[in-house]
């Protein structure tokens, strides 16, 4: 490990896991400590999920959303991925001196609207102001409490050979949007972030079956990083059909120009779901009726062989290993 | 209101309250939303307190603590002030690229130690890395869940005429320490931060009586700001005896040199407590047996007249109005 924190430590891949293992797990280890999306707490007669997430997106406004909307979606989705109904949120702001009050108001309005849509209440907050140059515009940290749905236990370690791998929509839109919003490449393309609160999406799947093995949101590191994590945690292989993976043509185009892999671009409104093969068609059916999952698709299967690896079958039928995540992922979205 | 966020908006005084009222309360209003230290949530058969706090102290290390210790104390103390036993914490880090891993490890170690002392478990976390210059060293946001003690309902609105006003130790040490640690004044003085987790301090008071009207930690804005808030919320007057207010000689000296009022310097390990006059001596007795409250003292009384005002009786017996808080408080500690 290097002796300073690097951008790769924040990219959501291997180095992030290393940082968490060597610094935080070492010190914070206790029975409820989680490296998962949320901790599970037994409080009185209730099982709660508890999760926190910091949002530092630059620029803070982008086609399809802003940091306010994103900060609600991120935490709502982390709870949803645990099979937990989001109940309460707190939000802590660090704002740069001189930041526009009108913008702050617009972000708070987006937070309100997104929270209302997800059925969650913002109940506590904190505001700090940092001097000019001490923070890039503003950071928002949201923390959520959700109530675990009885009999539902999705986890990255629960993928089983034979499972279908589902994505709930076209991938890579958020990462691609942020990349274009930074204007570093002079590319103009019609892409908006997929940023959305997904509790109702999860609820619709649970109405089909509680027997869903894995639900993960593919944020930092994209679908590819999530698949490698699940392959490792569940000790299974994952075979993808490249033709089946939904990617918006504009995202595909931008990726082609810049040599990026859509599987490694961040999503903020897409779930990766592992479920028994026989349940998969009904899940895709219900997903396609939902506002945020019209392009849901089965993109692969789980195998007992090649544990820990993600293999892609290309258009011409060749099988290649998806390059494992590592180092700094481009574009860095947070 | 100005059209941009100013440092005064983050100083914890009048402008902070304005910002919360005009932006956040407007949008986030709901029955559980709180402007208090923590929200009260009814989850299953349990009443929980829920609070969040962002820590951006500069420098991140100071005599008596560091940002890691501070981030645990702040949230533990916000729960304790609600009469809630701290149960669980989450922590979200935003770290500047290039920050020392050894320092990060030291802060995490301090967090572990402080959490263990307070009897609270760190169960969830998040790590983001911001580019060089996008964040000043590191920010930590902690969010806490506590269990409300049955029959205990302290609140800033509960102060009653006749109550005694107690502080649990000498005031202004944290603000004074941070001011000196910045080395802007070339003053050398032997002052350490009072930064401490205070759940056990609250517990010791509750062992004397559950009938405590107000418990507040005097952080941003110091004891003076807290007293003005309580005077306003409870519509009472507060009379202080300047001679009774414990201030460390070094803090007094620094304040004398710089023209600062110790009542407006931040504490991070001191509580302001309002309780019935007849209970006050026993409370002070038990406090003086505690590690963090050996200098507890009764510093004033609550009156029905002059609601909303804080009056100080000076050494020579004159009564003067404590100048109300407002604008940017010096030194800005977060």
mmCIF file of N, CA, C and O in Angstrom, chain A residues 1-5 10 19 24 27-28 30 32-34 39 43-46 48 52-54 88 90 93-94 98-99 101 105 108 112 121-123 126-129 134-136 139 141 143 220 332 334, chain B residues 1-5 10 19 24 27-28 30 32-34 39 43-46 48 52-54 88 90 93-94 98-99 101 105 108 112 121-123 126-129 134-136 139 141 143 220 332 334:
data_model
loop_
_atom_site.group_PDB
_atom_site.id
_atom_site.type_symbol
_atom_site.label_atom_id
_atom_site.label_comp_id
_atom_site.label_asym_id
_atom_site.label_seq_id
_atom_site.Cartn_x
_atom_site.Cartn_y
_atom_site.Cartn_z
ATOM 1 N N UNK A 1 0.847 -1.199 0.000
ATOM 2 C CA UNK A 1 0.000 0.000 0.000
ATOM 3 C C UNK A 1 0.884 1.252 0.000
ATOM 4 O O UNK A 1 1.904 1.288 0.670
ATOM 5 N N UNK A 2 0.522 2.249 -0.779
ATOM 6 C CA UNK A 2 1.274 3.497 -0.770
ATOM 7 C C UNK A 2 1.134 4.163 0.597
ATOM 8 O O UNK A 2 0.267 3.816 1.376
ATOM 9 N N UNK A 3 1.977 5.142 0.869
ATOM 10 C CA UNK A 3 1.888 5.779 2.182
ATOM 11 C C UNK A 3 0.999 7.022 2.164
ATOM 12 O O UNK A 3 0.920 7.723 3.154
ATOM 13 N N UNK A 4 0.394 7.324 1.051
ATOM 14 C CA UNK A 4 -0.614 8.392 1.029
ATOM 15 C C UNK A 4 -1.878 7.876 0.347
ATOM 16 O O UNK A 4 -1.869 6.872 -0.349
ATOM 17 N N UNK A 5 -2.969 8.590 0.584
ATOM 18 C CA UNK A 5 -4.233 8.245 -0.055
ATOM 19 C C UNK A 5 -4.184 8.720 -1.514
ATOM 20 O O UNK A 5 -3.746 9.843 -1.787
ATOM 21 N N UNK A 10 -10.269 5.857 -3.836
ATOM 22 C CA UNK A 10 -11.659 6.299 -3.811
ATOM 23 C C UNK A 10 -12.459 5.821 -5.006
ATOM 24 O O UNK A 10 -13.613 6.206 -5.154
ATOM 25 N N UNK A 19 -7.995 -0.208 1.334
ATOM 26 C CA UNK A 19 -7.996 0.878 2.322
ATOM 27 C C UNK A 19 -8.964 0.546 3.465
ATOM 28 O O UNK A 19 -8.640 0.710 4.645
ATOM 29 N N UNK A 24 -9.858 0.773 8.193
ATOM 30 C CA UNK A 24 -11.117 0.868 8.929
ATOM 31 C C UNK A 24 -11.539 -0.450 9.565
ATOM 32 O O UNK A 24 -11.929 -0.480 10.731
ATOM 33 N N UNK A 27 -9.644 -1.239 12.784
ATOM 34 C CA UNK A 27 -10.007 -0.508 13.998
ATOM 35 C C UNK A 27 -11.466 -0.704 14.396
ATOM 36 O O UNK A 27 -11.781 -0.757 15.576
ATOM 37 N N UNK A 28 -12.350 -0.780 13.416
ATOM 38 C CA UNK A 28 -13.772 -0.695 13.743
ATOM 39 C C UNK A 28 -14.433 -2.063 13.899
ATOM 40 O O UNK A 28 -15.648 -2.143 14.105
ATOM 41 N N UNK A 30 -16.388 -5.155 14.638
ATOM 42 C CA UNK A 30 -17.358 -5.574 15.652
ATOM 43 C C UNK A 30 -18.439 -6.366 14.936
ATOM 44 O O UNK A 30 -18.500 -6.356 13.702
ATOM 45 N N UNK A 32 -21.489 -6.093 14.159
ATOM 46 C CA UNK A 32 -22.407 -5.457 13.211
ATOM 47 C C UNK A 32 -21.687 -4.692 12.107
ATOM 48 O O UNK A 32 -22.329 -4.200 11.183
ATOM 49 N N UNK A 33 -20.355 -4.542 12.203
ATOM 50 C CA UNK A 33 -19.636 -3.760 11.192
ATOM 51 C C UNK A 33 -19.807 -4.395 9.825
ATOM 52 O O UNK A 33 -19.747 -5.607 9.673
ATOM 53 N N UNK A 34 -20.045 -3.565 8.811
ATOM 54 C CA UNK A 34 -20.331 -4.102 7.487
ATOM 55 C C UNK A 34 -19.415 -3.516 6.429
ATOM 56 O O UNK A 34 -19.022 -2.363 6.515
ATOM 57 N N UNK A 39 -25.396 -1.834 7.252
ATOM 58 C CA UNK A 39 -25.305 -2.695 8.428
ATOM 59 C C UNK A 39 -26.709 -3.139 8.829
ATOM 60 O O UNK A 39 -27.680 -2.437 8.583
ATOM 61 N N UNK A 43 -32.845 -3.595 16.782
ATOM 62 C CA UNK A 43 -33.226 -2.556 17.736
ATOM 63 C C UNK A 43 -34.623 -2.903 18.238
ATOM 64 O O UNK A 43 -35.569 -2.928 17.457
ATOM 65 N N UNK A 44 -34.742 -3.179 19.534
ATOM 66 C CA UNK A 44 -36.034 -3.617 20.073
ATOM 67 C C UNK A 44 -36.473 -4.857 19.310
ATOM 68 O O UNK A 44 -35.697 -5.795 19.124
ATOM 69 N N UNK A 45 -37.702 -4.842 18.809
ATOM 70 C CA UNK A 45 -38.231 -6.001 18.076
ATOM 71 C C UNK A 45 -38.106 -5.816 16.563
ATOM 72 O O UNK A 45 -38.758 -6.502 15.791
ATOM 73 N N UNK A 46 -37.258 -4.879 16.118
ATOM 74 C CA UNK A 46 -37.201 -4.527 14.703
ATOM 75 C C UNK A 46 -35.794 -4.736 14.152
ATOM 76 O O UNK A 46 -34.810 -4.484 14.848
ATOM 77 N N UNK A 48 -33.254 -3.361 11.505
ATOM 78 C CA UNK A 48 -33.041 -2.163 10.691
ATOM 79 C C UNK A 48 -31.799 -2.301 9.823
ATOM 80 O O UNK A 48 -30.836 -2.966 10.198
ATOM 81 N N UNK A 52 -24.506 4.808 5.164
ATOM 82 C CA UNK A 52 -24.097 6.201 4.953
ATOM 83 C C UNK A 52 -23.332 6.324 3.650
ATOM 84 O O UNK A 52 -22.680 5.384 3.220
ATOM 85 N N UNK A 53 -23.414 7.503 3.026
ATOM 86 C CA UNK A 53 -22.737 7.708 1.750
ATOM 87 C C UNK A 53 -22.417 9.194 1.585
ATOM 88 O O UNK A 53 -23.253 10.051 1.861
ATOM 89 N N UNK A 54 -21.210 9.489 1.146
ATOM 90 C CA UNK A 54 -20.798 10.870 0.902
ATOM 91 C C UNK A 54 -20.811 11.177 -0.579
ATOM 92 O O UNK A 54 -20.390 10.347 -1.385
ATOM 93 N N UNK A 88 -36.060 6.693 7.094
ATOM 94 C CA UNK A 88 -35.576 8.004 7.525
ATOM 95 C C UNK A 88 -34.192 8.293 6.960
ATOM 96 O O UNK A 88 -33.372 7.395 6.840
ATOM 97 N N UNK A 90 -30.851 11.284 7.230
ATOM 98 C CA UNK A 90 -30.245 12.531 7.688
ATOM 99 C C UNK A 90 -29.364 13.045 6.558
ATOM 100 O O UNK A 90 -28.938 12.277 5.701
ATOM 101 N N UNK A 93 -24.403 18.806 5.231
ATOM 102 C CA UNK A 93 -23.850 19.617 4.151
ATOM 103 C C UNK A 93 -22.528 20.237 4.578
ATOM 104 O O UNK A 93 -22.417 20.740 5.684
ATOM 105 N N UNK A 94 -21.545 20.206 3.694
ATOM 106 C CA UNK A 94 -20.373 21.073 3.827
ATOM 107 C C UNK A 94 -20.388 21.952 2.585
ATOM 108 O O UNK A 94 -20.304 21.454 1.463
ATOM 109 N N UNK A 98 -19.421 31.381 -0.313
ATOM 110 C CA UNK A 98 -19.679 32.019 -1.606
ATOM 111 C C UNK A 98 -20.574 31.213 -2.527
ATOM 112 O O UNK A 98 -20.923 31.675 -3.617
ATOM 113 N N UNK A 99 -20.970 30.016 -2.099
ATOM 114 C CA UNK A 99 -21.834 29.185 -2.939
ATOM 115 C C UNK A 99 -23.221 29.834 -3.043
ATOM 116 O O UNK A 99 -23.726 30.415 -2.086
ATOM 117 N N UNK A 101 -26.957 30.658 -2.917
ATOM 118 C CA UNK A 101 -28.106 30.196 -2.125
ATOM 119 C C UNK A 101 -29.221 29.671 -3.014
ATOM 120 O O UNK A 101 -29.955 28.752 -2.639
ATOM 121 N N UNK A 105 -30.841 26.045 -2.701
ATOM 122 C CA UNK A 105 -32.279 25.871 -2.598
ATOM 123 C C UNK A 105 -32.776 24.868 -3.654
ATOM 124 O O UNK A 105 -33.625 24.018 -3.356
ATOM 125 N N UNK A 108 -31.874 21.401 -2.491
ATOM 126 C CA UNK A 108 -32.750 20.972 -1.389
ATOM 127 C C UNK A 108 -34.133 20.599 -1.934
ATOM 128 O O UNK A 108 -34.752 19.622 -1.481
ATOM 129 N N UNK A 112 -35.996 17.003 -1.589
ATOM 130 C CA UNK A 112 -37.355 16.835 -1.082
ATOM 131 C C UNK A 112 -38.188 15.965 -2.026
ATOM 132 O O UNK A 112 -38.857 15.014 -1.604
ATOM 133 N N UNK A 121 -38.365 9.939 4.825
ATOM 134 C CA UNK A 121 -38.405 11.267 5.448
ATOM 135 C C UNK A 121 -37.013 11.746 5.845
ATOM 136 O O UNK A 121 -36.275 11.019 6.506
ATOM 137 N N UNK A 122 -36.709 12.984 5.465
ATOM 138 C CA UNK A 122 -35.467 13.620 5.920
ATOM 139 C C UNK A 122 -35.758 14.209 7.292
ATOM 140 O O UNK A 122 -36.595 15.096 7.413
ATOM 141 N N UNK A 123 -35.094 13.696 8.331
ATOM 142 C CA UNK A 123 -35.485 14.092 9.693
ATOM 143 C C UNK A 123 -34.409 14.842 10.462
ATOM 144 O O UNK A 123 -34.688 15.435 11.503
ATOM 145 N N UNK A 126 -27.305 18.743 9.183
ATOM 146 C CA UNK A 126 -26.209 19.529 9.735
ATOM 147 C C UNK A 126 -25.662 20.385 8.608
ATOM 148 O O UNK A 126 -25.625 19.952 7.454
ATOM 149 N N UNK A 127 -25.259 21.607 8.935
ATOM 150 C CA UNK A 127 -24.702 22.498 7.923
ATOM 151 C C UNK A 127 -23.381 23.065 8.408
ATOM 152 O O UNK A 127 -23.315 23.661 9.479
ATOM 153 N N UNK A 128 -22.338 22.853 7.632
ATOM 154 C CA UNK A 128 -21.058 23.508 7.906
ATOM 155 C C UNK A 128 -20.676 24.317 6.671
ATOM 156 O O UNK A 128 -21.006 23.933 5.547
ATOM 157 N N UNK A 129 -20.020 25.433 6.911
ATOM 158 C CA UNK A 129 -19.507 26.229 5.803
ATOM 159 C C UNK A 129 -17.986 26.198 5.879
ATOM 160 O O UNK A 129 -17.407 26.461 6.933
ATOM 161 N N UNK A 134 -11.653 25.556 0.393
ATOM 162 C CA UNK A 134 -11.463 24.416 1.304
ATOM 163 C C UNK A 134 -12.365 23.247 0.948
ATOM 164 O O UNK A 134 -12.264 22.159 1.521
ATOM 165 N N UNK A 135 -13.336 23.483 0.053
ATOM 166 C CA UNK A 135 -14.206 22.410 -0.413
ATOM 167 C C UNK A 135 -14.651 22.783 -1.827
ATOM 168 O O UNK A 135 -14.802 23.975 -2.141
ATOM 169 N N UNK A 136 -14.812 21.779 -2.686
ATOM 170 C CA UNK A 136 -15.178 22.011 -4.079
ATOM 171 C C UNK A 136 -16.706 22.151 -4.168
ATOM 172 O O UNK A 136 -17.416 21.146 -4.194
ATOM 173 N N UNK A 139 -20.348 19.338 -0.479
ATOM 174 C CA UNK A 139 -20.430 17.898 -0.288
ATOM 175 C C UNK A 139 -21.700 17.632 0.509
ATOM 176 O O UNK A 139 -22.069 18.418 1.382
ATOM 177 N N UNK A 141 -23.478 14.458 2.745
ATOM 178 C CA UNK A 141 -23.448 13.091 3.254
ATOM 179 C C UNK A 141 -24.846 12.737 3.735
ATOM 180 O O UNK A 141 -25.403 13.445 4.582
ATOM 181 N N UNK A 143 -27.374 9.683 5.376
ATOM 182 C CA UNK A 143 -27.349 8.448 6.144
ATOM 183 C C UNK A 143 -28.787 7.971 6.271
ATOM 184 O O UNK A 143 -29.681 8.782 6.535
ATOM 185 N N UNK A 220 -20.153 3.514 -8.201
ATOM 186 C CA UNK A 220 -18.709 3.591 -8.474
ATOM 187 C C UNK A 220 -18.205 2.271 -9.047
ATOM 188 O O UNK A 220 -18.398 1.224 -8.444
ATOM 189 N N UNK A 332 -13.634 9.275 -13.154
ATOM 190 C CA UNK A 332 -13.910 9.283 -11.725
ATOM 191 C C UNK A 332 -15.191 10.086 -11.527
ATOM 192 O O UNK A 332 -15.261 11.230 -11.968
ATOM 193 N N UNK A 334 -16.914 10.400 -8.491
ATOM 194 C CA UNK A 334 -17.127 10.952 -7.156
ATOM 195 C C UNK A 334 -15.834 10.965 -6.391
ATOM 196 O O UNK A 334 -14.849 10.444 -6.849
ATOM 197 N N UNK B 1 -31.554 38.099 3.467
ATOM 198 C CA UNK B 1 -30.498 37.070 3.353
ATOM 199 C C UNK B 1 -29.625 37.343 2.124
ATOM 200 O O UNK B 1 -30.135 37.742 1.085
ATOM 201 N N UNK B 2 -28.320 37.206 2.276
ATOM 202 C CA UNK B 2 -27.425 37.383 1.129
ATOM 203 C C UNK B 2 -27.739 36.325 0.078
ATOM 204 O O UNK B 2 -28.389 35.336 0.359
ATOM 205 N N UNK B 3 -27.227 36.524 -1.117
ATOM 206 C CA UNK B 3 -27.522 35.544 -2.155
ATOM 207 C C UNK B 3 -26.450 34.483 -2.285
ATOM 208 O O UNK B 3 -26.503 33.652 -3.172
ATOM 209 N N UNK B 4 -25.453 34.517 -1.431
ATOM 210 C CA UNK B 4 -24.484 33.415 -1.383
ATOM 211 C C UNK B 4 -24.309 32.960 0.071
ATOM 212 O O UNK B 4 -24.666 33.671 1.005
ATOM 213 N N UNK B 5 -23.770 31.758 0.222
ATOM 214 C CA UNK B 5 -23.489 31.234 1.554
ATOM 215 C C UNK B 5 -22.236 31.921 2.086
ATOM 216 O O UNK B 5 -21.247 32.059 1.366
ATOM 217 N N UNK B 10 -22.293 29.339 8.725
ATOM 218 C CA UNK B 10 -21.791 28.108 9.321
ATOM 219 C C UNK B 10 -21.325 28.275 10.746
ATOM 220 O O UNK B 10 -20.800 27.349 11.343
ATOM 221 N N UNK B 19 -30.456 30.182 7.686
ATOM 222 C CA UNK B 19 -30.219 29.293 6.540
ATOM 223 C C UNK B 19 -31.062 28.027 6.671
ATOM 224 O O UNK B 19 -31.707 27.581 5.720
ATOM 225 N N UNK B 24 -33.694 24.678 4.390
ATOM 226 C CA UNK B 24 -33.920 23.269 4.705
ATOM 227 C C UNK B 24 -35.294 23.011 5.313
ATOM 228 O O UNK B 24 -35.995 22.096 4.898
ATOM 229 N N UNK B 27 -38.138 22.983 2.762
ATOM 230 C CA UNK B 27 -38.275 21.814 1.895
ATOM 231 C C UNK B 27 -38.495 20.514 2.666
ATOM 232 O O UNK B 27 -39.218 19.642 2.214
ATOM 233 N N UNK B 28 -37.836 20.381 3.795
ATOM 234 C CA UNK B 28 -37.808 19.071 4.444
ATOM 235 C C UNK B 28 -38.886 18.906 5.505
ATOM 236 O O UNK B 28 -38.943 17.880 6.179
ATOM 237 N N UNK B 30 -41.498 17.962 7.962
ATOM 238 C CA UNK B 30 -42.327 16.768 8.217
ATOM 239 C C UNK B 30 -42.378 16.569 9.722
ATOM 240 O O UNK B 30 -41.619 17.205 10.460
ATOM 241 N N UNK B 32 -41.335 14.527 11.885
ATOM 242 C CA UNK B 32 -40.147 14.140 12.648
ATOM 243 C C UNK B 32 -38.953 15.059 12.432
ATOM 244 O O UNK B 32 -37.932 14.892 13.069
ATOM 245 N N UNK B 33 -39.055 16.002 11.469
ATOM 246 C CA UNK B 33 -37.908 16.868 11.175
ATOM 247 C C UNK B 33 -37.538 17.674 12.409
ATOM 248 O O UNK B 33 -38.396 18.179 13.106
ATOM 249 N N UNK B 34 -36.241 17.786 12.668
ATOM 250 C CA UNK B 34 -35.815 18.448 13.891
ATOM 251 C C UNK B 34 -34.818 19.554 13.629
ATOM 252 O O UNK B 34 -34.012 19.461 12.719
ATOM 253 N N UNK B 39 -33.285 13.937 15.903
ATOM 254 C CA UNK B 39 -34.693 13.631 15.652
ATOM 255 C C UNK B 39 -35.114 12.457 16.536
ATOM 256 O O UNK B 39 -34.293 11.605 16.889
ATOM 257 N N UNK B 43 -39.641 3.501 16.029
ATOM 258 C CA UNK B 43 -39.388 2.353 15.157
ATOM 259 C C UNK B 43 -39.794 1.101 15.926
ATOM 260 O O UNK B 43 -39.207 0.798 16.962
ATOM 261 N N UNK B 44 -40.794 0.394 15.414
ATOM 262 C CA UNK B 44 -41.309 -0.759 16.139
ATOM 263 C C UNK B 44 -41.734 -0.311 17.528
ATOM 264 O O UNK B 44 -42.441 0.688 17.682
ATOM 265 N N UNK B 45 -41.271 -1.005 18.568
ATOM 266 C CA UNK B 45 -41.642 -0.651 19.942
ATOM 267 C C UNK B 45 -40.593 0.213 20.624
ATOM 268 O O UNK B 45 -40.569 0.345 21.840
ATOM 269 N N UNK B 46 -39.707 0.821 19.833
ATOM 270 C CA UNK B 46 -38.570 1.521 20.412
ATOM 271 C C UNK B 46 -38.560 2.991 19.975
ATOM 272 O O UNK B 46 -38.915 3.299 18.848
ATOM 273 N N UNK B 48 -36.152 5.982 19.159
ATOM 274 C CA UNK B 48 -34.750 6.208 18.841
ATOM 275 C C UNK B 48 -34.474 7.698 18.643
ATOM 276 O O UNK B 48 -35.330 8.443 18.190
ATOM 277 N N UNK B 52 -26.929 13.687 12.936
ATOM 278 C CA UNK B 52 -25.763 13.679 12.043
ATOM 279 C C UNK B 52 -24.952 14.949 12.241
ATOM 280 O O UNK B 52 -25.500 15.993 12.611
ATOM 281 N N UNK B 53 -23.648 14.858 12.004
ATOM 282 C CA UNK B 53 -22.768 16.003 12.205
ATOM 283 C C UNK B 53 -21.551 15.887 11.292
ATOM 284 O O UNK B 53 -20.958 14.818 11.190
ATOM 285 N N UNK B 54 -21.202 16.985 10.643
ATOM 286 C CA UNK B 54 -20.029 17.008 9.765
ATOM 287 C C UNK B 54 -18.873 17.710 10.463
ATOM 288 O O UNK B 54 -19.070 18.729 11.111
ATOM 289 N N UNK B 88 -25.283 3.063 17.926
ATOM 290 C CA UNK B 88 -24.575 2.804 16.667
ATOM 291 C C UNK B 88 -24.178 4.102 15.983
ATOM 292 O O UNK B 88 -24.904 5.091 16.034
ATOM 293 N N UNK B 90 -22.409 5.609 12.128
ATOM 294 C CA UNK B 90 -21.783 5.445 10.819
ATOM 295 C C UNK B 90 -20.794 6.593 10.640
ATOM 296 O O UNK B 90 -20.911 7.634 11.289
ATOM 297 N N UNK B 93 -16.083 9.378 5.201
ATOM 298 C CA UNK B 93 -14.852 10.141 5.038
ATOM 299 C C UNK B 93 -14.787 10.746 3.642
ATOM 300 O O UNK B 93 -15.096 10.064 2.663
ATOM 301 N N UNK B 94 -14.380 12.015 3.551
ATOM 302 C CA UNK B 94 -13.941 12.576 2.276
ATOM 303 C C UNK B 94 -12.480 12.978 2.506
ATOM 304 O O UNK B 94 -12.188 13.812 3.371
ATOM 305 N N UNK B 98 -3.454 12.390 -1.580
ATOM 306 C CA UNK B 98 -2.134 12.703 -1.036
ATOM 307 C C UNK B 98 -2.093 12.760 0.476
ATOM 308 O O UNK B 98 -1.020 12.933 1.066
ATOM 309 N N UNK B 99 -3.235 12.582 1.139
ATOM 310 C CA UNK B 99 -3.265 12.630 2.605
ATOM 311 C C UNK B 99 -2.530 11.403 3.171
ATOM 312 O O UNK B 99 -2.604 10.304 2.626
ATOM 313 N N UNK B 101 -1.502 8.170 4.950
ATOM 314 C CA UNK B 101 -2.215 6.991 5.457
ATOM 315 C C UNK B 101 -1.936 6.763 6.935
ATOM 316 O O UNK B 101 -2.801 6.273 7.667
ATOM 317 N N UNK B 105 -4.775 6.449 9.726
ATOM 318 C CA UNK B 105 -4.803 5.323 10.650
ATOM 319 C C UNK B 105 -4.880 5.817 12.105
ATOM 320 O O UNK B 105 -5.625 5.265 12.919
ATOM 321 N N UNK B 108 -8.393 6.965 12.786
ATOM 322 C CA UNK B 108 -9.297 5.815 12.934
ATOM 323 C C UNK B 108 -9.101 5.159 14.297
ATOM 324 O O UNK B 108 -10.066 4.737 14.949
ATOM 325 N N UNK B 112 -11.901 4.627 17.197
ATOM 326 C CA UNK B 112 -12.180 3.341 17.835
ATOM 327 C C UNK B 112 -12.177 3.483 19.362
ATOM 328 O O UNK B 112 -13.100 3.036 20.050
ATOM 329 N N UNK B 121 -21.074 1.486 18.856
ATOM 330 C CA UNK B 121 -20.412 0.707 17.822
ATOM 331 C C UNK B 121 -20.447 1.413 16.475
ATOM 332 O O UNK B 121 -21.505 1.856 16.032
ATOM 333 N N UNK B 122 -19.288 1.488 15.818
ATOM 334 C CA UNK B 122 -19.212 2.013 14.451
ATOM 335 C C UNK B 122 -19.559 0.856 13.520
ATOM 336 O O UNK B 122 -18.846 -0.151 13.481
ATOM 337 N N UNK B 123 -20.683 0.952 12.811
ATOM 338 C CA UNK B 123 -21.168 -0.209 12.056
ATOM 339 C C UNK B 123 -21.194 -0.011 10.548
ATOM 340 O O UNK B 123 -21.319 -0.985 9.795
ATOM 341 N N UNK B 126 -18.213 4.986 4.766
ATOM 342 C CA UNK B 126 -18.069 5.289 3.347
ATOM 343 C C UNK B 126 -16.776 6.081 3.185
ATOM 344 O O UNK B 126 -16.418 6.876 4.057
ATOM 345 N N UNK B 127 -16.082 5.839 2.094
ATOM 346 C CA UNK B 127 -14.833 6.545 1.834
ATOM 347 C C UNK B 127 -14.848 7.131 0.439
ATOM 348 O O UNK B 127 -15.066 6.410 -0.522
ATOM 349 N N UNK B 128 -14.657 8.423 0.353
ATOM 350 C CA UNK B 128 -14.481 9.071 -0.937
ATOM 351 C C UNK B 128 -13.128 9.781 -0.915
ATOM 352 O O UNK B 128 -12.691 10.254 0.140
ATOM 353 N N UNK B 129 -12.485 9.830 -2.079
ATOM 354 C CA UNK B 129 -11.242 10.582 -2.199
ATOM 355 C C UNK B 129 -11.499 11.743 -3.152
ATOM 356 O O UNK B 129 -12.021 11.537 -4.252
ATOM 357 N N UNK B 134 -9.381 19.858 -3.572
ATOM 358 C CA UNK B 134 -10.849 19.866 -3.579
ATOM 359 C C UNK B 134 -11.436 19.711 -2.182
ATOM 360 O O UNK B 134 -12.644 19.828 -1.985
ATOM 361 N N UNK B 135 -10.574 19.368 -1.220
ATOM 362 C CA UNK B 135 -11.020 19.282 0.165
ATOM 363 C C UNK B 135 -9.811 19.591 1.047
ATOM 364 O O UNK B 135 -8.674 19.275 0.669
ATOM 365 N N UNK B 136 -10.048 20.257 2.176
ATOM 366 C CA UNK B 136 -8.969 20.645 3.068
ATOM 367 C C UNK B 136 -8.615 19.464 3.989
ATOM 368 O O UNK B 136 -9.284 19.238 4.984
ATOM 369 N N UNK B 139 -12.634 15.488 5.666
ATOM 370 C CA UNK B 139 -13.872 15.766 6.386
ATOM 371 C C UNK B 139 -14.416 14.428 6.859
ATOM 372 O O UNK B 139 -14.314 13.426 6.141
ATOM 373 N N UNK B 141 -18.045 12.810 8.413
ATOM 374 C CA UNK B 141 -19.428 12.981 8.857
ATOM 375 C C UNK B 141 -19.833 11.734 9.632
ATOM 376 O O UNK B 141 -19.739 10.620 9.118
ATOM 377 N N UNK B 143 -22.919 9.827 11.914
ATOM 378 C CA UNK B 143 -24.364 9.818 12.147
ATOM 379 C C UNK B 143 -24.637 8.768 13.214
ATOM 380 O O UNK B 143 -24.051 7.684 13.173
ATOM 381 N N UNK B 220 -20.232 24.759 18.589
ATOM 382 C CA UNK B 220 -20.162 26.007 17.802
ATOM 383 C C UNK B 220 -20.896 27.121 18.525
ATOM 384 O O UNK B 220 -22.058 26.974 18.860
ATOM 385 N N UNK B 332 -13.457 30.748 14.223
ATOM 386 C CA UNK B 332 -14.292 29.753 13.579
ATOM 387 C C UNK B 332 -13.632 28.392 13.818
ATOM 388 O O UNK B 332 -12.465 28.204 13.495
ATOM 389 N N UNK B 334 -15.081 25.278 12.970
ATOM 390 C CA UNK B 334 -15.434 24.214 12.051
ATOM 391 C C UNK B 334 -16.051 24.809 10.796
ATOM 392 O O UNK B 334 -16.300 25.989 10.745
#
